[in-house]
Short mmCIF file of C-alpha atoms in Angstrom, two decimals:
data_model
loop_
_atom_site.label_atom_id
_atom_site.label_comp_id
_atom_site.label_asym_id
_atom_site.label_seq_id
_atom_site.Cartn_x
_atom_site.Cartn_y
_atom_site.Cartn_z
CA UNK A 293 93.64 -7.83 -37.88
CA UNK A 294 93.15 -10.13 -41.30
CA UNK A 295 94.32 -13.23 -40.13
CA UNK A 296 93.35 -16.08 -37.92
CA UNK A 297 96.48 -16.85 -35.80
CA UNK A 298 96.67 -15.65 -32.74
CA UNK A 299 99.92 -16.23 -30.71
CA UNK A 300 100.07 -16.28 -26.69
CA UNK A 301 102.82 -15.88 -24.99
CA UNK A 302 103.09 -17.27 -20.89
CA UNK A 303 103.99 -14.61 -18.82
CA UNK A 304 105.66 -16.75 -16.07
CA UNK A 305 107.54 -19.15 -18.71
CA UNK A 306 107.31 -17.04 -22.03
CA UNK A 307 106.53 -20.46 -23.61
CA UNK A 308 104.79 -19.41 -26.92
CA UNK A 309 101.76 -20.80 -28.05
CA UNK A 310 99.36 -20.78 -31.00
CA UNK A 311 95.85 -20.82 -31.73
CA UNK A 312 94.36 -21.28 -35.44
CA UNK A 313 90.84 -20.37 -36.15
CA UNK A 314 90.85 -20.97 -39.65
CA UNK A 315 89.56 -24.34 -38.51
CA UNK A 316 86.19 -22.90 -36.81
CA UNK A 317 83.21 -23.99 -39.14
CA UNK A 318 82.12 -20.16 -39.84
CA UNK A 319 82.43 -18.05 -42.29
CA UNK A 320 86.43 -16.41 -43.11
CA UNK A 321 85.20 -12.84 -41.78
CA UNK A 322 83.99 -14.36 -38.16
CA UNK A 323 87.37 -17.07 -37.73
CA UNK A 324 88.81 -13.08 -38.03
CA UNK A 325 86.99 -11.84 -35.80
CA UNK A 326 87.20 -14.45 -33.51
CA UNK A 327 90.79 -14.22 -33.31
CA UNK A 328 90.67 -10.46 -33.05
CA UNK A 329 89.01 -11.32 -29.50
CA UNK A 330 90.88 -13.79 -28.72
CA UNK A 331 94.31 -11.69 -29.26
CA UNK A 332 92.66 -8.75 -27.26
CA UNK A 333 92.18 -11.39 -24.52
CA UNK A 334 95.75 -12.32 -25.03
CA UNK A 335 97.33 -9.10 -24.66
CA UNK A 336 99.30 -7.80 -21.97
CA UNK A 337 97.10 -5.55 -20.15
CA UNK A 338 94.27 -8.38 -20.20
CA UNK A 339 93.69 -10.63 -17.34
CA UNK A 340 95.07 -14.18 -19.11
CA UNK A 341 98.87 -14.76 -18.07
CA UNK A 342 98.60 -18.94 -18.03
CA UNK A 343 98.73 -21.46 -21.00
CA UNK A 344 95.92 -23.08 -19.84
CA UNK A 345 93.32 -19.71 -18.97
CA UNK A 346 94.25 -19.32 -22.92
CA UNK A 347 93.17 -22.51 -24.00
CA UNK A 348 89.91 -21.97 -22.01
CA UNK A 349 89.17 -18.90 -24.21
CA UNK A 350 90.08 -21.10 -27.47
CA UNK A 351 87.70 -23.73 -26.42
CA UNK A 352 85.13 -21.53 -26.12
CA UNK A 353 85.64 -19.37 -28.80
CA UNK A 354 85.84 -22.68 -30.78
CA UNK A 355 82.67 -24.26 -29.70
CA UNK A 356 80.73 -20.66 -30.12
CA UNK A 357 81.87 -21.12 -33.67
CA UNK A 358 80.30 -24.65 -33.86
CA UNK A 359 76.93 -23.95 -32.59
CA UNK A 360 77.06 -21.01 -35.06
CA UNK A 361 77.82 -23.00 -37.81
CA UNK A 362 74.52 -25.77 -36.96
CA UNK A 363 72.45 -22.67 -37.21
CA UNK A 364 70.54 -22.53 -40.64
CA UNK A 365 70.75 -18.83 -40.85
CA UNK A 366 74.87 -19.00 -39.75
CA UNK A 367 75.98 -15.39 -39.73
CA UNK A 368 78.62 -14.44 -42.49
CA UNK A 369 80.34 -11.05 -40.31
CA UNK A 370 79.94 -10.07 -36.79
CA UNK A 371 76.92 -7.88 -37.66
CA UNK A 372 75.09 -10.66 -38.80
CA UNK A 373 75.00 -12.37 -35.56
CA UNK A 374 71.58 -12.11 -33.13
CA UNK A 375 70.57 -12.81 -30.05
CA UNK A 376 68.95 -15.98 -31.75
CA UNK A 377 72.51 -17.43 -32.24
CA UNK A 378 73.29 -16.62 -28.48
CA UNK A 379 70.10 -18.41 -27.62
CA UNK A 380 71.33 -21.49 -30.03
CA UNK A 381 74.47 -21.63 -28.56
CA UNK A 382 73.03 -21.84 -24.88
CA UNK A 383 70.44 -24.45 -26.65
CA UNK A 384 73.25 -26.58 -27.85
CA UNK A 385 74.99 -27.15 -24.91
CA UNK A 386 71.65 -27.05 -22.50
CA UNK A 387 72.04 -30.33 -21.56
CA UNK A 388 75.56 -29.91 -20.12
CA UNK A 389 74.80 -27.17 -17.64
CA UNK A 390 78.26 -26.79 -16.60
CA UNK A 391 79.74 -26.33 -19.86
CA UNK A 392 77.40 -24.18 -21.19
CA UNK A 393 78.20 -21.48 -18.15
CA UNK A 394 81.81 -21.94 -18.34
CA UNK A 395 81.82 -21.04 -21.81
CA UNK A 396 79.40 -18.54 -21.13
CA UNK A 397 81.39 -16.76 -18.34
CA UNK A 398 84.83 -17.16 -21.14
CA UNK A 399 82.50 -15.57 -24.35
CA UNK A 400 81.20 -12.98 -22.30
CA UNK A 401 84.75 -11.68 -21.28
CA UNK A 402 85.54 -12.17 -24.95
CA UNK A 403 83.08 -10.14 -25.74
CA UNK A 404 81.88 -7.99 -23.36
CA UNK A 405 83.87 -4.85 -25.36
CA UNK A 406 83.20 -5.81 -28.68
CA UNK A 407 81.25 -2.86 -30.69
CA UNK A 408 80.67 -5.20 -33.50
CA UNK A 409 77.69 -7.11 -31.31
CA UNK A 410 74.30 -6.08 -31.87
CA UNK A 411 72.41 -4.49 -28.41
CA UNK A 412 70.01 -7.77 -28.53
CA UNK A 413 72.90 -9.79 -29.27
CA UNK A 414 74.98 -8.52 -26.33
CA UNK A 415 71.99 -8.45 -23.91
CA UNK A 416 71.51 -11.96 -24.35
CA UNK A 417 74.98 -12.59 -23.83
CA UNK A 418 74.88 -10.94 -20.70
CA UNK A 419 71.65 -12.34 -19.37
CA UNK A 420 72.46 -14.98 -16.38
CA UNK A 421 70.16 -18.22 -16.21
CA UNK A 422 70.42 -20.78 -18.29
CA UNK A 423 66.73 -21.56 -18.97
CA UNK A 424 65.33 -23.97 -21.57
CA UNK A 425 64.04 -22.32 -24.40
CA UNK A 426 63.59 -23.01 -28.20
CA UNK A 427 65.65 -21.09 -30.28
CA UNK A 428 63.81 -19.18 -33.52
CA UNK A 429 66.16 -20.16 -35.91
CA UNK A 430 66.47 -23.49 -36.72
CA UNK A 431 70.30 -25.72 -35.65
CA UNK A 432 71.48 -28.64 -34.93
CA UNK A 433 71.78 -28.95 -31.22
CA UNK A 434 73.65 -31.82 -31.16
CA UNK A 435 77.31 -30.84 -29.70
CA UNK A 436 80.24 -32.79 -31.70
CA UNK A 437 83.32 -33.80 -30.56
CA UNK A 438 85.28 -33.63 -34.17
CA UNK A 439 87.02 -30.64 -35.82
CA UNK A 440 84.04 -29.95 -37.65
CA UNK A 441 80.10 -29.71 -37.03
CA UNK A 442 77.73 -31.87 -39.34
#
């Protein structure tokens, strides 16, 4: 997959809908890859048959792309990312407990099959607890509500 649209379609309605990651603050080669997960998710043998489980997944996706995108060392591909951007992510939205394990619970199905993850990247992932921590690359941890990160 090259491109960042990634179309749902309802299985009770078959109402069509659309998600654009060329908007996510990362680098071309991870909005692609983020929509490559988000269209597995999407398929018909997945587990996500409602508009709004879909839009759940887009969130997240979304703000995993914005705490990337703080991160001073922001990886360019899928192999670039750690398990110090999973660790910034859960630092940027540490304050906001709830959030942050919502959108863990959605990027870990997201990503739970993904070859492309480092083993210390995917561990982290995959840890439970959300304990405060300092992340060893430097972002912004500062969640924004715009389009765009800072």
């Amino acid at each position: 997959m090259k491109g960042t649209t990634v179309v749902f379609f309802e299985e009770r309605t078959g109402a069509q809908l659309s998600f654009d990651c060329s908007a996510f603050p990362v680098a071309v080669p991870m909005q692609q890859w983020l929509a490559c997960r988000l269209s597995e998710q999407f398929s018909a043998r997945s587990g996500t048959k409602g508009a709004v489980m879909a839009k759940n997944y887009f969130y997240a996706a979304r703000f995993f792309a914005r705490a990337l995108a703080a991160c001073d060392a922001a990886p360019r591909t899928p192999a670039d990312l750690t398990a110090e951007h999973i660790q910034a992510f859960r630092a940027r939205y540490s304050d906001s407990p709830a959030v942050l394990r919502s959108h863990l619970k959605l990027l870990r199905v997201l990503l739970r099959d993904c070859d492309d993850l480092v083993p210390s990247a995917r561990d982290d992932l995959m840890r439970t607890g959300c304990r405060r921590f300092r992340p060893l690359i430097r972002c912004s941890t500062t969640p924004t509500t715009s389009g765009r990160t800072s």
